[in-house]
mmCIF file of C-alpha atoms in Angstrom:
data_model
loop_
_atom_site.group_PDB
_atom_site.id
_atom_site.type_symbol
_atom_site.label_atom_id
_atom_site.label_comp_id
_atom_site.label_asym_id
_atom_site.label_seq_id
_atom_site.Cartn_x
_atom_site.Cartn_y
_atom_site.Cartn_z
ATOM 1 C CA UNK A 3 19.060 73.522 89.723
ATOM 2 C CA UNK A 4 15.423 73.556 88.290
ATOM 3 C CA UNK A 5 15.927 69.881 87.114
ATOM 4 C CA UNK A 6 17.616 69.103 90.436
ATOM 5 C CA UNK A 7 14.329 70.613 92.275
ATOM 6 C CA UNK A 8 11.592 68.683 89.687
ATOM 7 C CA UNK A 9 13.799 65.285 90.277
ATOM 8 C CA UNK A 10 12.897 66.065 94.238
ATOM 9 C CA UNK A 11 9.707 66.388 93.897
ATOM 10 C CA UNK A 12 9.113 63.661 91.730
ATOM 11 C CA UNK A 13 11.004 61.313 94.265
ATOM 12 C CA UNK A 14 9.148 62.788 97.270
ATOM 13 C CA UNK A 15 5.708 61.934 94.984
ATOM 14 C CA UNK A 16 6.421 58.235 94.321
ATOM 15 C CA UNK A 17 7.802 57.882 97.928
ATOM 16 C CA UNK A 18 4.297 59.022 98.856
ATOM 17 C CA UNK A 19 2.740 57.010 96.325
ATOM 18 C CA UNK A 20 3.911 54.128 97.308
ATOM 19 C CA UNK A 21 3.255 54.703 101.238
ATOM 20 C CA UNK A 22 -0.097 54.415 100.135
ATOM 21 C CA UNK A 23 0.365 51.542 98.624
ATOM 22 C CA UNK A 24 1.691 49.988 101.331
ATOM 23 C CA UNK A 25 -1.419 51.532 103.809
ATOM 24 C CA UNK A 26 -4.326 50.259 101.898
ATOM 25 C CA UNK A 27 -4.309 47.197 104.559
ATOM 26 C CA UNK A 28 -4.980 43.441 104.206
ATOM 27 C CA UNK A 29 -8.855 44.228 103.353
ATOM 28 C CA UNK A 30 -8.461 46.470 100.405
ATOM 29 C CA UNK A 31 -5.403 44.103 99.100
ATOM 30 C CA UNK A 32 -7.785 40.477 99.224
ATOM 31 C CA UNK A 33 -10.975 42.201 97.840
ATOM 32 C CA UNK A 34 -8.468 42.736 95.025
ATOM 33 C CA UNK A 35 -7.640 38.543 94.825
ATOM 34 C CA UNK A 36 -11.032 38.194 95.225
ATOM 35 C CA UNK A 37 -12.500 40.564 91.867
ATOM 36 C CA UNK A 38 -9.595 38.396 89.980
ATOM 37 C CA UNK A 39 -10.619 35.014 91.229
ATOM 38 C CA UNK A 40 -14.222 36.066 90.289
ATOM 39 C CA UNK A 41 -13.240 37.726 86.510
ATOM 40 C CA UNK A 42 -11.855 34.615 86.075
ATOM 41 C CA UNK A 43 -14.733 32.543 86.697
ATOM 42 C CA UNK A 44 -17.421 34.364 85.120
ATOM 43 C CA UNK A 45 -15.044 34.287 81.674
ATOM 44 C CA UNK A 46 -14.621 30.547 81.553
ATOM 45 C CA UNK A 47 -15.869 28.003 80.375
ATOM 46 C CA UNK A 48 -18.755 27.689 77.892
ATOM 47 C CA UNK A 49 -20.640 23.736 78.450
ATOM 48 C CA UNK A 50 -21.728 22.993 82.092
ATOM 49 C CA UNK A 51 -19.077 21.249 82.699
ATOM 50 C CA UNK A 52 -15.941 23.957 82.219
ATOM 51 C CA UNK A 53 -18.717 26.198 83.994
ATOM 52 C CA UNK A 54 -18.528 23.835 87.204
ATOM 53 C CA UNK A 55 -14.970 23.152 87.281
ATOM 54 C CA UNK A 56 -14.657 27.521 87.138
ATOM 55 C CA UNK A 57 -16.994 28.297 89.832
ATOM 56 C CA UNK A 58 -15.312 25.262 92.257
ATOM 57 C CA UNK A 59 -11.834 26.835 91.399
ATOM 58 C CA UNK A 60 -13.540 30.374 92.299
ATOM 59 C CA UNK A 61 -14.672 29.570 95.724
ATOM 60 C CA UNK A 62 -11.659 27.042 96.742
ATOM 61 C CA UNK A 63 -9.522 29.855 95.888
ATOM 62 C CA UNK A 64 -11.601 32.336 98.201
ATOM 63 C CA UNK A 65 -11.891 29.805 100.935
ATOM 64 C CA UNK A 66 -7.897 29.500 100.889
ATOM 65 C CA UNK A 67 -8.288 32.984 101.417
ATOM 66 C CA UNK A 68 -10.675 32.709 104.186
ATOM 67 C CA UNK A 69 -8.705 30.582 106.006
ATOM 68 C CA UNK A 70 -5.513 32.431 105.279
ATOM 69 C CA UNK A 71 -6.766 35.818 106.890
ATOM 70 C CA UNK A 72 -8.552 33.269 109.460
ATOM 71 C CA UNK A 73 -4.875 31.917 110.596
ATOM 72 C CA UNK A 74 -3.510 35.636 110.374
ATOM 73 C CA UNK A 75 -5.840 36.481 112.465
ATOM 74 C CA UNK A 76 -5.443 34.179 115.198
ATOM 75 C CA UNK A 77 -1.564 34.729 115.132
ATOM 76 C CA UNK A 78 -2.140 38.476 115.592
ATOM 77 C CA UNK A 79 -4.694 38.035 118.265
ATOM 78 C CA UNK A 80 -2.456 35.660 120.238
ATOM 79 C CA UNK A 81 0.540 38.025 119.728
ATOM 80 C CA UNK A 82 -1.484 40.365 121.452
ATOM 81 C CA UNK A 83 -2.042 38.099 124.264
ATOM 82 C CA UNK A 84 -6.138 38.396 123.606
ATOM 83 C CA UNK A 85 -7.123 34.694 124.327
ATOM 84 C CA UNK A 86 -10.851 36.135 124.737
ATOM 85 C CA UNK A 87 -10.847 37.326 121.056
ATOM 86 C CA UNK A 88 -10.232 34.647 119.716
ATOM 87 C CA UNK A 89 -12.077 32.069 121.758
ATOM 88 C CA UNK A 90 -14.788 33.998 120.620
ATOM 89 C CA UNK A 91 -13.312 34.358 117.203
ATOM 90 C CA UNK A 92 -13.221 30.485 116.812
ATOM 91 C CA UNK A 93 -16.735 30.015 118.202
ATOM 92 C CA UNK A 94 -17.737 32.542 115.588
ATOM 93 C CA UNK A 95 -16.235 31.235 112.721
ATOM 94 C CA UNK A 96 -17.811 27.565 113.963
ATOM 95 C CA UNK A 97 -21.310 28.753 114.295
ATOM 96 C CA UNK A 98 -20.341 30.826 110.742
ATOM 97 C CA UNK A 99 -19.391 27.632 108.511
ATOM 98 C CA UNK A 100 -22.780 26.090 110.177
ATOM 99 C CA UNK A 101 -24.951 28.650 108.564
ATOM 100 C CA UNK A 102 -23.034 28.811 105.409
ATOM 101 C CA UNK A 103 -23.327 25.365 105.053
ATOM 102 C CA UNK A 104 -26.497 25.201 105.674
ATOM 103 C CA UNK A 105 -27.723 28.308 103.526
ATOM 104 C CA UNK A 106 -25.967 26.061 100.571
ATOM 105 C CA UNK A 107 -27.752 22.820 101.413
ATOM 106 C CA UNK A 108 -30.837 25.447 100.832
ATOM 107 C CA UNK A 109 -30.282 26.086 97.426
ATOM 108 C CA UNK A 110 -33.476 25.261 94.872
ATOM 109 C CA UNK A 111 -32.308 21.766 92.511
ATOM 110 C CA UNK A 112 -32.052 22.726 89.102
ATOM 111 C CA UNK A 113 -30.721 20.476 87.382
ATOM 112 C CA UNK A 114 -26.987 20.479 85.915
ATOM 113 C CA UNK A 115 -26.880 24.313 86.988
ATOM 114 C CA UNK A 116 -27.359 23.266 90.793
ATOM 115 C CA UNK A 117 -23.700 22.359 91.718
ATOM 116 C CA UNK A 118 -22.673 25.604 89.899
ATOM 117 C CA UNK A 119 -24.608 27.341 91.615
ATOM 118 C CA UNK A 120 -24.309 25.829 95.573
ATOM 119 C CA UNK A 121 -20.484 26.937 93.826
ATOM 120 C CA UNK A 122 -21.391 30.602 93.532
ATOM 121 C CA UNK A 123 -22.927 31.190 96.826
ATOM 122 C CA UNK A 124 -20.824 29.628 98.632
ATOM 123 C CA UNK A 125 -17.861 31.658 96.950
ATOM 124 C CA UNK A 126 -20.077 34.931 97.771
ATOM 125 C CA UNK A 127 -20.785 34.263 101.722
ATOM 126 C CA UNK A 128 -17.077 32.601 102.111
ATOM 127 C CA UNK A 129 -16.074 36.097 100.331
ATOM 128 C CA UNK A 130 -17.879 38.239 102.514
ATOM 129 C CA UNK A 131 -16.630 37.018 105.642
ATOM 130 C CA UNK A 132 -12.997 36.734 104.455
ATOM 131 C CA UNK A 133 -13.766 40.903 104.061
ATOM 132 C CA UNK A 134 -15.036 40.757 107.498
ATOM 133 C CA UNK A 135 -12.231 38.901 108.812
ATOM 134 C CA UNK A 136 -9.769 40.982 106.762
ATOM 135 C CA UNK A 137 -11.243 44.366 108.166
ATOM 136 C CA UNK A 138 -10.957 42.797 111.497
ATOM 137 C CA UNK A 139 -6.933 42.211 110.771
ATOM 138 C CA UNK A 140 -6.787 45.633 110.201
ATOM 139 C CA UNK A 141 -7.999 47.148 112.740
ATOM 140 C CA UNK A 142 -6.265 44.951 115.084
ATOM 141 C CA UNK A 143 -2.852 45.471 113.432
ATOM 142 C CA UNK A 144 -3.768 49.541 113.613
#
């Protein structure tokens, strides 16, 4: 009876468990990719060149991301029939590449460490608005 009673509550624990699993939403879940893609690119490489090819794979990755939550985004907003949103989601994310783009363009020539590091901010800003986007999904899908 007692072991019946402990097996209960330990099934009722990891059913709760993994409810909140499932909860933590779309935002929580990619900032997770994200810290991986990241790890991964900080521990590689050692000559400029492994150090390149690390931080390209490191934002590509995050930009597939991006547009990922991007398309996600746009399904759930036309699902819910909200062809304002994202008309002005679209016109966001234009005028949003424009001054990420630009912001890299901005970036002080350094020599050899200048592509790596256009790589690096554009991985951070691309990051930060896949969050944004991501939070957005969330609250939407609420």
């Amino acid at each position: 009876m007692k072991i019946e009673k402990n097996l209960k509550s330990i099934g009722i624990l990891l059913f709760l468990l993994a409810g909140s699993f499932s909860f933590a939403g779309y935002k929580s879940e990619l900032s997770e990719r994200i810290k991986q893609f990241e790890n991964e690119a900080v521990n590689t490489g050692n000559t400029t060149v492994e150090m390149t090819d690390a931080a390209e794979k490191y934002y590509k990755n995050v930009d597939n991301e991006l547009n990922t939550v991007y398309k996600k985004l746009i399904s759930e907003l036309e699902r819910k029939n909200k062809s304002k949103a994202k008309e002005n989601l679209v016109k966001a994310q234009k005028n949003w590449i424009k001054q990420r783009d630009e912001k890299a363009k901005a970036v002080p020539r350094e020599g050899s460490v200048t592509t790596i590091n256009v790589y690096y901010l554009m991985a951070e800003l691309t990051q930060k608005r896949a969050l944004e986007l991501a939070e957005m999904l969330d609250n939407l899908s609420k």
